[in-house]
Amino acid sequence: QVQLVESGGGSVQAGGSLRLSCAATGYTSSRNCVAWFRQAPGKEREGVASCTTGSTFTYYTDSVKGRFTISQDNAKNTVYLQMNSLKPEDTAMYYCAARSGGACIGIRESNFHYWGQGTQVTVSS
C-alpha cells in the first residue's frame, strides 16, 4: 500500500515562495506518476503539476507555468513542488497524489489511486 505524506505548506505574502514535499512509501515500481492537486474553498480540485518518477516528464497547468517547478529525488521517494512568485489565487489546500506502476497518462483525479492528507498554502496580498 502506497502512503503519501505532504509537508511544507504555510502562509506567505504575495511574491513569496514555498516548497512542498511529498514523501512516498510502499512503491513497488520505480516508475510512478506523482501529481500535485489543489482545492480552494468553493472550487473544484484542479491538477497543478505532475511528473513521472525516473523520467524527465513534467506537466504544468497554464496558471502556474513559469512559477512552479516539480522535481523528484528518487533516492528519497520524494517529489517536490517549488512555488515561486506566489499569488493570492494560489491559496488552497494542496494534495499529493500518485498512480503506481506506470508513467503519467493525464492529470485527472480518477487516474490517481493514492492521496496524501493535504497541506494548506495561504498567500496574502
PDB file of C-alpha atoms in Angstrom:
ATOM      1  CA  GLN A   1       0.000   0.000   0.000  1.00  0.00           C
ATOM      2  CA  VAL A   2       1.402   3.352  -1.044  1.00  0.00           C
ATOM      3  CA  GLN A   3       1.318   6.114   1.542  1.00  0.00           C
ATOM      4  CA  LEU A   4       1.961   9.774   0.810  1.00  0.00           C
ATOM      5  CA  VAL A   5       2.868  12.446   3.330  1.00  0.00           C
ATOM      6  CA  GLU A   6       2.925  16.107   2.348  1.00  0.00           C
ATOM      7  CA  SER A   7       4.754  18.876   4.126  1.00  0.00           C
ATOM      8  CA  GLY A   8       5.892  22.425   3.520  1.00  0.00           C
ATOM      9  CA  GLY A   9       2.699  24.432   3.393  1.00  0.00           C
ATOM     10  CA  GLY A  10       2.306  27.697   5.202  1.00  0.00           C
ATOM     11  CA  SER A  11       1.431  31.357   4.889  1.00  0.00           C
ATOM     12  CA  VAL A  12       3.369  33.800   2.749  1.00  0.00           C
ATOM     13  CA  GLN A  13       2.870  37.192   1.204  1.00  0.00           C
ATOM     14  CA  ALA A  14       2.285  37.612  -2.499  1.00  0.00           C
ATOM     15  CA  GLY A  15       5.519  37.241  -4.393  1.00  0.00           C
ATOM     16  CA  GLY A  16       6.940  34.819  -1.875  1.00  0.00           C
ATOM     17  CA  SER A  17       7.959  31.190  -2.234  1.00  0.00           C
ATOM     18  CA  LEU A  18       7.189  27.854  -0.654  1.00  0.00           C
ATOM     19  CA  ARG A  19       8.387  24.334  -1.329  1.00  0.00           C
ATOM     20  CA  LEU A  20       6.041  21.423  -0.806  1.00  0.00           C
ATOM     21  CA  SER A  21       7.296  17.891  -0.300  1.00  0.00           C
ATOM     22  CA  CYS A  22       5.537  14.584  -0.936  1.00  0.00           C
ATOM     23  CA  ALA A  23       7.280  11.613   0.627  1.00  0.00           C
ATOM     24  CA  ALA A  24       6.096   8.202  -0.510  1.00  0.00           C
ATOM     25  CA  THR A  25       6.401   4.742   0.967  1.00  0.00           C
ATOM     26  CA  GLY A  26       5.257   1.442  -0.433  1.00  0.00           C
ATOM     27  CA  TYR A  27       6.060   1.848  -4.126  1.00  0.00           C
ATOM     28  CA  THR A  28       6.613  -1.483  -5.877  1.00  0.00           C
ATOM     29  CA  SER A  29       7.806   0.142  -9.095  1.00  0.00           C
ATOM     30  CA  SER A  30      10.444   2.727  -9.902  1.00  0.00           C
ATOM     31  CA  ARG A  31       8.101   4.370 -12.419  1.00  0.00           C
ATOM     32  CA  ASN A  32       5.124   6.104 -10.916  1.00  0.00           C
ATOM     33  CA  CYS A  33       3.072   9.160 -11.737  1.00  0.00           C
ATOM     34  CA  VAL A  34       3.022  11.758  -8.971  1.00  0.00           C
ATOM     35  CA  ALA A  35       0.936  14.898  -9.129  1.00  0.00           C
ATOM     36  CA  TRP A  36       0.010  17.920  -7.102  1.00  0.00           C
ATOM     37  CA  PHE A  37      -3.608  18.998  -6.931  1.00  0.00           C
ATOM     38  CA  ARG A  38      -5.121  21.951  -5.148  1.00  0.00           C
ATOM     39  CA  GLN A  39      -8.563  22.875  -3.942  1.00  0.00           C
ATOM     40  CA  ALA A  40      -9.610  26.346  -2.938  1.00  0.00           C
ATOM     41  CA  PRO A  41     -12.757  26.939  -0.852  1.00  0.00           C
ATOM     42  CA  GLY A  42     -15.844  26.664  -3.009  1.00  0.00           C
ATOM     43  CA  LYS A  43     -13.916  25.452  -6.034  1.00  0.00           C
ATOM     44  CA  GLU A  44     -13.263  22.104  -7.634  1.00  0.00           C
ATOM     45  CA  ARG A  45      -9.970  20.365  -7.125  1.00  0.00           C
ATOM     46  CA  GLU A  46      -7.584  21.017 -10.006  1.00  0.00           C
ATOM     47  CA  GLY A  47      -4.391  19.385 -11.159  1.00  0.00           C
ATOM     48  CA  VAL A  48      -1.416  21.693 -10.857  1.00  0.00           C
ATOM     49  CA  ALA A  49       1.634  19.680 -11.900  1.00  0.00           C
ATOM     50  CA  SER A  50       2.751  16.114 -12.421  1.00  0.00           C
ATOM     51  CA  CYS A  51       5.854  14.086 -13.119  1.00  0.00           C
ATOM     52  CA  THR A  52       6.789  10.505 -13.875  1.00  0.00           C
ATOM     53  CA  THR A  53       9.407   9.244 -11.450  1.00  0.00           C
ATOM     54  CA  GLY A  54      12.553   8.046 -13.130  1.00  0.00           C
ATOM     55  CA  SER A  55      11.890  10.186 -16.196  1.00  0.00           C
ATOM     56  CA  THR A  56      12.095  13.808 -17.273  1.00  0.00           C
ATOM     57  CA  PHE A  57       8.372  14.117 -17.978  1.00  0.00           C
ATOM     58  CA  THR A  58       6.631  17.021 -16.316  1.00  0.00           C
ATOM     59  CA  TYR A  59       3.300  18.741 -16.790  1.00  0.00           C
ATOM     60  CA  TYR A  60       2.023  22.092 -15.516  1.00  0.00           C
ATOM     61  CA  THR A  61      -1.352  23.690 -15.712  1.00  0.00           C
ATOM     62  CA  ASP A  62      -1.222  27.023 -17.510  1.00  0.00           C
ATOM     63  CA  SER A  63      -1.781  29.182 -14.434  1.00  0.00           C
ATOM     64  CA  VAL A  64       1.450  28.008 -12.773  1.00  0.00           C
ATOM     65  CA  LYS A  65       3.789  27.665 -15.743  1.00  0.00           C
ATOM     66  CA  GLY A  66       6.981  29.620 -15.177  1.00  0.00           C
ATOM     67  CA  ARG A  67       6.296  29.941 -11.442  1.00  0.00           C
ATOM     68  CA  PHE A  68       6.063  26.370 -10.131  1.00  0.00           C
ATOM     69  CA  THR A  69       8.590  23.584 -10.617  1.00  0.00           C
ATOM     70  CA  ILE A  70       8.009  19.919  -9.889  1.00  0.00           C
ATOM     71  CA  SER A  71      11.083  17.835  -9.152  1.00  0.00           C
ATOM     72  CA  GLN A  72      11.961  14.466  -7.704  1.00  0.00           C
ATOM     73  CA  ASP A  73      14.532  12.784  -5.512  1.00  0.00           C
ATOM     74  CA  ASN A  74      14.142   9.132  -6.331  1.00  0.00           C
ATOM     75  CA  ALA A  75      16.590   8.028  -3.642  1.00  0.00           C
ATOM     76  CA  LYS A  76      14.201   9.530  -1.096  1.00  0.00           C
ATOM     77  CA  ASN A  77      10.977   8.651  -2.972  1.00  0.00           C
ATOM     78  CA  THR A  78      10.084  12.297  -2.630  1.00  0.00           C
ATOM     79  CA  VAL A  79       8.550  14.734  -5.098  1.00  0.00           C
ATOM     80  CA  TYR A  80       8.779  18.466  -4.539  1.00  0.00           C
ATOM     81  CA  LEU A  81       6.752  21.414  -5.746  1.00  0.00           C
ATOM     82  CA  GLN A  82       8.737  24.628  -5.679  1.00  0.00           C
ATOM     83  CA  MET A  83       6.307  27.527  -5.822  1.00  0.00           C
ATOM     84  CA  ASN A  84       7.696  30.973  -6.625  1.00  0.00           C
ATOM     85  CA  SER A  85       6.019  34.314  -7.280  1.00  0.00           C
ATOM     86  CA  LEU A  86       3.011  33.161  -5.331  1.00  0.00           C
ATOM     87  CA  LYS A  87      -0.294  34.939  -5.842  1.00  0.00           C
ATOM     88  CA  PRO A  88      -3.368  35.157  -3.602  1.00  0.00           C
ATOM     89  CA  GLU A  89      -5.206  32.974  -6.102  1.00  0.00           C
ATOM     90  CA  ASP A  90      -2.732  30.173  -5.321  1.00  0.00           C
ATOM     91  CA  THR A  91      -4.296  29.912  -1.875  1.00  0.00           C
ATOM     92  CA  ALA A  92      -5.656  26.385  -1.481  1.00  0.00           C
ATOM     93  CA  MET A  93      -5.229  23.033   0.154  1.00  0.00           C
ATOM     94  CA  TYR A  94      -2.558  21.211  -1.830  1.00  0.00           C
ATOM     95  CA  TYR A  95      -2.680  17.454  -2.197  1.00  0.00           C
ATOM     96  CA  CYS A  96      -0.111  14.999  -3.447  1.00  0.00           C
ATOM     97  CA  ALA A  97      -1.436  12.069  -5.461  1.00  0.00           C
ATOM     98  CA  ALA A  98       0.196   9.024  -7.007  1.00  0.00           C
ATOM     99  CA  ARG A  99      -0.533   6.333  -9.526  1.00  0.00           C
ATOM    100  CA  SER A 100       1.776   3.390  -9.002  1.00  0.00           C
ATOM    101  CA  GLY A 101       3.465   1.340 -11.674  1.00  0.00           C
ATOM    102  CA  GLY A 102       3.423   3.465 -14.774  1.00  0.00           C
ATOM    103  CA  ALA A 103       4.008   6.793 -16.454  1.00  0.00           C
ATOM    104  CA  CYS A 104       1.648   9.721 -16.231  1.00  0.00           C
ATOM    105  CA  ILE A 105      -1.325   9.478 -18.597  1.00  0.00           C
ATOM    106  CA  GLY A 106      -3.052  12.692 -17.666  1.00  0.00           C
ATOM    107  CA  ILE A 107      -3.869  14.610 -14.538  1.00  0.00           C
ATOM    108  CA  ARG A 108      -7.490  13.673 -13.965  1.00  0.00           C
ATOM    109  CA  GLU A 109      -8.283  12.772 -10.383  1.00  0.00           C
ATOM    110  CA  SER A 110      -9.585   9.368 -11.444  1.00  0.00           C
ATOM    111  CA  ASN A 111      -6.106   8.445 -12.686  1.00  0.00           C
ATOM    112  CA  PHE A 112      -4.666   8.518  -9.181  1.00  0.00           C
ATOM    113  CA  HIS A 113      -5.043   5.756  -6.623  1.00  0.00           C
ATOM    114  CA  TYR A 114      -3.265   7.244  -3.639  1.00  0.00           C
ATOM    115  CA  TRP A 115      -3.671  10.608  -1.931  1.00  0.00           C
ATOM    116  CA  GLY A 116      -1.964  12.483   0.848  1.00  0.00           C
ATOM    117  CA  GLN A 117      -3.738  14.314   3.642  1.00  0.00           C
ATOM    118  CA  GLY A 118      -3.126  17.767   2.191  1.00  0.00           C
ATOM    119  CA  THR A 119      -1.155  20.813   3.229  1.00  0.00           C
ATOM    120  CA  GLN A 120      -2.541  24.344   3.353  1.00  0.00           C
ATOM    121  CA  VAL A 121      -0.992  27.165   1.348  1.00  0.00           C
ATOM    122  CA  THR A 122      -2.178  30.695   2.089  1.00  0.00           C
ATOM    123  CA  VAL A 123      -0.952  33.676   0.103  1.00  0.00           C
ATOM    124  CA  SER A 124      -1.857  37.129   1.354  1.00  0.00           C
ATOM    125  CA  SER A 125      -1.873  40.275  -0.744  1.00  0.00           C
TER     126      SER A 125
END
